[in-house]
Coordinates of C-alpha atoms in Angstrom, one line a residue:
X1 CA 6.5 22.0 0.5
X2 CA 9.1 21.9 3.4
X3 CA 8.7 25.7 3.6
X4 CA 5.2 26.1 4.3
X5 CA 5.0 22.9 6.5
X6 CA 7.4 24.9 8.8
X7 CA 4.9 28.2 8.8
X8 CA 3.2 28.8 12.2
X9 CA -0.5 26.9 12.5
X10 CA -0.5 25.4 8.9
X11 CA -0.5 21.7 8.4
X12 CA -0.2 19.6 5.3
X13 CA -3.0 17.8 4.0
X14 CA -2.4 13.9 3.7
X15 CA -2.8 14.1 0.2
X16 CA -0.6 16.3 0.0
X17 CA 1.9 14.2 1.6
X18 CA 1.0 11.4 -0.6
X19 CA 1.2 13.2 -3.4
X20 CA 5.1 14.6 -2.7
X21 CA 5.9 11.2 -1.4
X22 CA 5.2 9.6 -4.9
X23 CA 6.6 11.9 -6.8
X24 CA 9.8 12.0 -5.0
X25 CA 9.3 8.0 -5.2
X26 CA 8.7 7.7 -9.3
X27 CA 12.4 10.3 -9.6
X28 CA 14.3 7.7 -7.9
X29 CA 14.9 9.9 -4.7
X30 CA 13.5 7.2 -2.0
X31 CA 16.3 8.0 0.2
X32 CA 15.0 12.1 0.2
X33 CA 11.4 10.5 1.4
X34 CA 13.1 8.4 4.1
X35 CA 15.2 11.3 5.5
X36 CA 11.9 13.3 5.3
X37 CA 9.8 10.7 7.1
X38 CA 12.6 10.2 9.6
X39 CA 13.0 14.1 10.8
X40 CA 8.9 14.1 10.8
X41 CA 9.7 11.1 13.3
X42 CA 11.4 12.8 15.5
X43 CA 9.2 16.0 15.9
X44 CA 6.8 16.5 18.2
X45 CA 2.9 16.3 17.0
X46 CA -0.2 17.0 18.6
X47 CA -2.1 14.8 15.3
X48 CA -0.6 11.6 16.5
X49 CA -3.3 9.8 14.1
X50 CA -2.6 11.7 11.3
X51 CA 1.3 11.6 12.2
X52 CA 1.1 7.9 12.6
X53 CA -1.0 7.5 9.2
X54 CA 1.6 9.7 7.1
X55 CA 4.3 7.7 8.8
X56 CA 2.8 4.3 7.6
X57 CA 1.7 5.5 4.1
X58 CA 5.4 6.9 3.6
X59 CA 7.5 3.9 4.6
X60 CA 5.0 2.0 2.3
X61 CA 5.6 4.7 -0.9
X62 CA 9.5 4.5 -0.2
X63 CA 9.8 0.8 -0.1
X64 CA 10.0 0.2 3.4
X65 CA 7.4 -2.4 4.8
X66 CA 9.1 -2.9 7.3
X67 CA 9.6 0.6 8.9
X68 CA 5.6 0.8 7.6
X69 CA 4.4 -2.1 9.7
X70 CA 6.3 -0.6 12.7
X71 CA 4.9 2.5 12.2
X72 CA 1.3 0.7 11.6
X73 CA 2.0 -1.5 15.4
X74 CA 3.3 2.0 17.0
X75 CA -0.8 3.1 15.3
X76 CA -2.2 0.0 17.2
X77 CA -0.7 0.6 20.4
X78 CA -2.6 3.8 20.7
X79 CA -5.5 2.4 19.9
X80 CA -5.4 4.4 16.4
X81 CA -6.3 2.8 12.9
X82 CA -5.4 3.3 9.2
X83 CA -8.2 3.6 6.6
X84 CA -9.0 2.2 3.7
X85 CA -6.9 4.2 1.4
X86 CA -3.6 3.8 4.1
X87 CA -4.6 -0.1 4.6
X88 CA -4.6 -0.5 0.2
X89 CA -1.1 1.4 0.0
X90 CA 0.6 -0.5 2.7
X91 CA -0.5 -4.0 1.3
X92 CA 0.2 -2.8 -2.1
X93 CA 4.2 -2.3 -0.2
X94 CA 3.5 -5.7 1.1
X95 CA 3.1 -7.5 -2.2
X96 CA 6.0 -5.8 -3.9
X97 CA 8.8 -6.6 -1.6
X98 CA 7.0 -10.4 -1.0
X99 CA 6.2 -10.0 2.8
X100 CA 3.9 -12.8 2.6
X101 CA 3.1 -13.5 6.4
X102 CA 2.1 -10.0 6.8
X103 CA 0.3 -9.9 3.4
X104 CA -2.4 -12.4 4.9
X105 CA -2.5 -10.4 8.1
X106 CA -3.4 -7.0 6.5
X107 CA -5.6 -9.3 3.8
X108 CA -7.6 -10.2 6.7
X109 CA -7.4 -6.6 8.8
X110 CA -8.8 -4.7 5.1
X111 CA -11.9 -7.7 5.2
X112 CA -12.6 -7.3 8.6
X113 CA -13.4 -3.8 8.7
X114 CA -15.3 -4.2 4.9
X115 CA -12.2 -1.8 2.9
X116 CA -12.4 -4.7 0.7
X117 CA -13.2 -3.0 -3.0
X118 CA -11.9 -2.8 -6.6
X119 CA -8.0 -2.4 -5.2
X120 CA -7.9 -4.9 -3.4
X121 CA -8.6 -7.3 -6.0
X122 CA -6.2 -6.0 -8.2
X123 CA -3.5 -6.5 -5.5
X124 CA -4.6 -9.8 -4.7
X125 CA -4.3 -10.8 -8.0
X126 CA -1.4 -9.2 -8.7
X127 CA 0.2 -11.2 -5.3
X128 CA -1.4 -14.3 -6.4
X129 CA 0.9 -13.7 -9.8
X130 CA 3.6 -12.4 -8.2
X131 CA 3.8 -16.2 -6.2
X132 CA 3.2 -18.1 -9.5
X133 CA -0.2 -19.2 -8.3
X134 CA -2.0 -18.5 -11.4
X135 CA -4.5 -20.8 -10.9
X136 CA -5.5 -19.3 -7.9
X137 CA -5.4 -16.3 -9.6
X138 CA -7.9 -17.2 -12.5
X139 CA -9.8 -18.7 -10.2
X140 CA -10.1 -15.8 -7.5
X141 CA -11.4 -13.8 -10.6
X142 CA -13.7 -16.1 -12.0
X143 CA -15.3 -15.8 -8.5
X144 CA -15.3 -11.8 -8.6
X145 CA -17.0 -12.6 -12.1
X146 CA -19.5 -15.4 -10.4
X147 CA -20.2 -12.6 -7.8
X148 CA -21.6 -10.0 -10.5
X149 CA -18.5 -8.3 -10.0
X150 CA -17.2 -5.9 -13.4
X151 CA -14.0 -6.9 -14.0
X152 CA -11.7 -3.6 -15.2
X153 CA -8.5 -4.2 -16.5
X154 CA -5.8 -4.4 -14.2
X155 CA -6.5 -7.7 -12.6
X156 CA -7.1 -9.4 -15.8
X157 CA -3.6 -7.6 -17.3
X158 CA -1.5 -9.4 -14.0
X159 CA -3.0 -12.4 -14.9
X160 CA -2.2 -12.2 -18.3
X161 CA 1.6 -10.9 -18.4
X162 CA 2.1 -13.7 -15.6
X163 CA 0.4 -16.6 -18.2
X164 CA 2.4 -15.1 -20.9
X165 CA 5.5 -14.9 -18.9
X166 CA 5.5 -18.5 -18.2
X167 CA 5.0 -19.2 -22.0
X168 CA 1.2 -20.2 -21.5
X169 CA -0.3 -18.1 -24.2
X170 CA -2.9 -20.2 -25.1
X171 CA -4.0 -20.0 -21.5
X172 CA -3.3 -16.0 -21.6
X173 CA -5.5 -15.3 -24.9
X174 CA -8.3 -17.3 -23.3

């Protein structure tokens, strides 16, 4: 990977970045992605979207919100913007380490520009749970329902582990 991103006029696909990120991620070597995503820093790109993008999706994969929403303002300034998939993996980052003011911020961002889909409910519920707001949670689902909306799985699984993890099995089986 590091070889061939250093051959003359070849360039990584984000995906491919993505996918090298997570599985350096899943191995327990978050610090090799950070030292990676801070020597691509400090090079000089002529992609500064696509720099920016792998920069944001990165942090967010390494555990690093914070460097993610710095590298997501840095974006901004330019006038440059994630995607859908970019917007879905940094609030994902977002609800695991509990930055809750910036969860609602990207929340709203995602609606705005319609990325809303499947993902992001599972997230939201999965935040919702993560805060103990199960009710909010069952009833943010029964609305997806009310909405015609097919539920798949790993919303309803949050829900439940969170109901069962506060000893409400009744409420879980239901």
């Amino acid at each position: 990977f590091d070889w061939a991103g250093h051959q003359p006029h070849f360039h990584h696909t984000r995906a491919t970045f993505v996918s090298i990120f997570k599985i350096l991620a899943r191995a327990d070597l978050k610090p090799l992605v950070l030292e990676f995503l801070d020597a691509f820093r400090r090079r000089i790109f002529h992609h500064r979207g696509r720099f920016h993008d792998i920069l944001v999706v990165g942090y967010a994969i390494a555990g690093k919100p914070q460097n993610a929403l710095h590298a997501f303002a840095r974006m901004r300034f330019h006038g440059l913007d994630l995607d859908s998939f970019a917007y879905h993996v940094l609030l994902e980052a977002l609800v695991e380490k509990n930055y809750l003011n910036a969860f609602d911020i990207i929340m709203r961002q995602i609606r705005a520009r319609g990325y809303e889909n499947h993902m992001t409910n599972v997230i939201v519920v999965k935040h919702l749970c993560k805060e103990r707001r199960l009710e909010e949670a069952e009833g943010f689902l029964n609305g997806l329902m009310c909405r015609g909306e097919e539920l798949k799985g790993p919303e309803v699984s949050f829900l439940v582990g969170a109901l069962c993890e506060s000893y409400r099995f009744e409420r879980a089986f239901e």
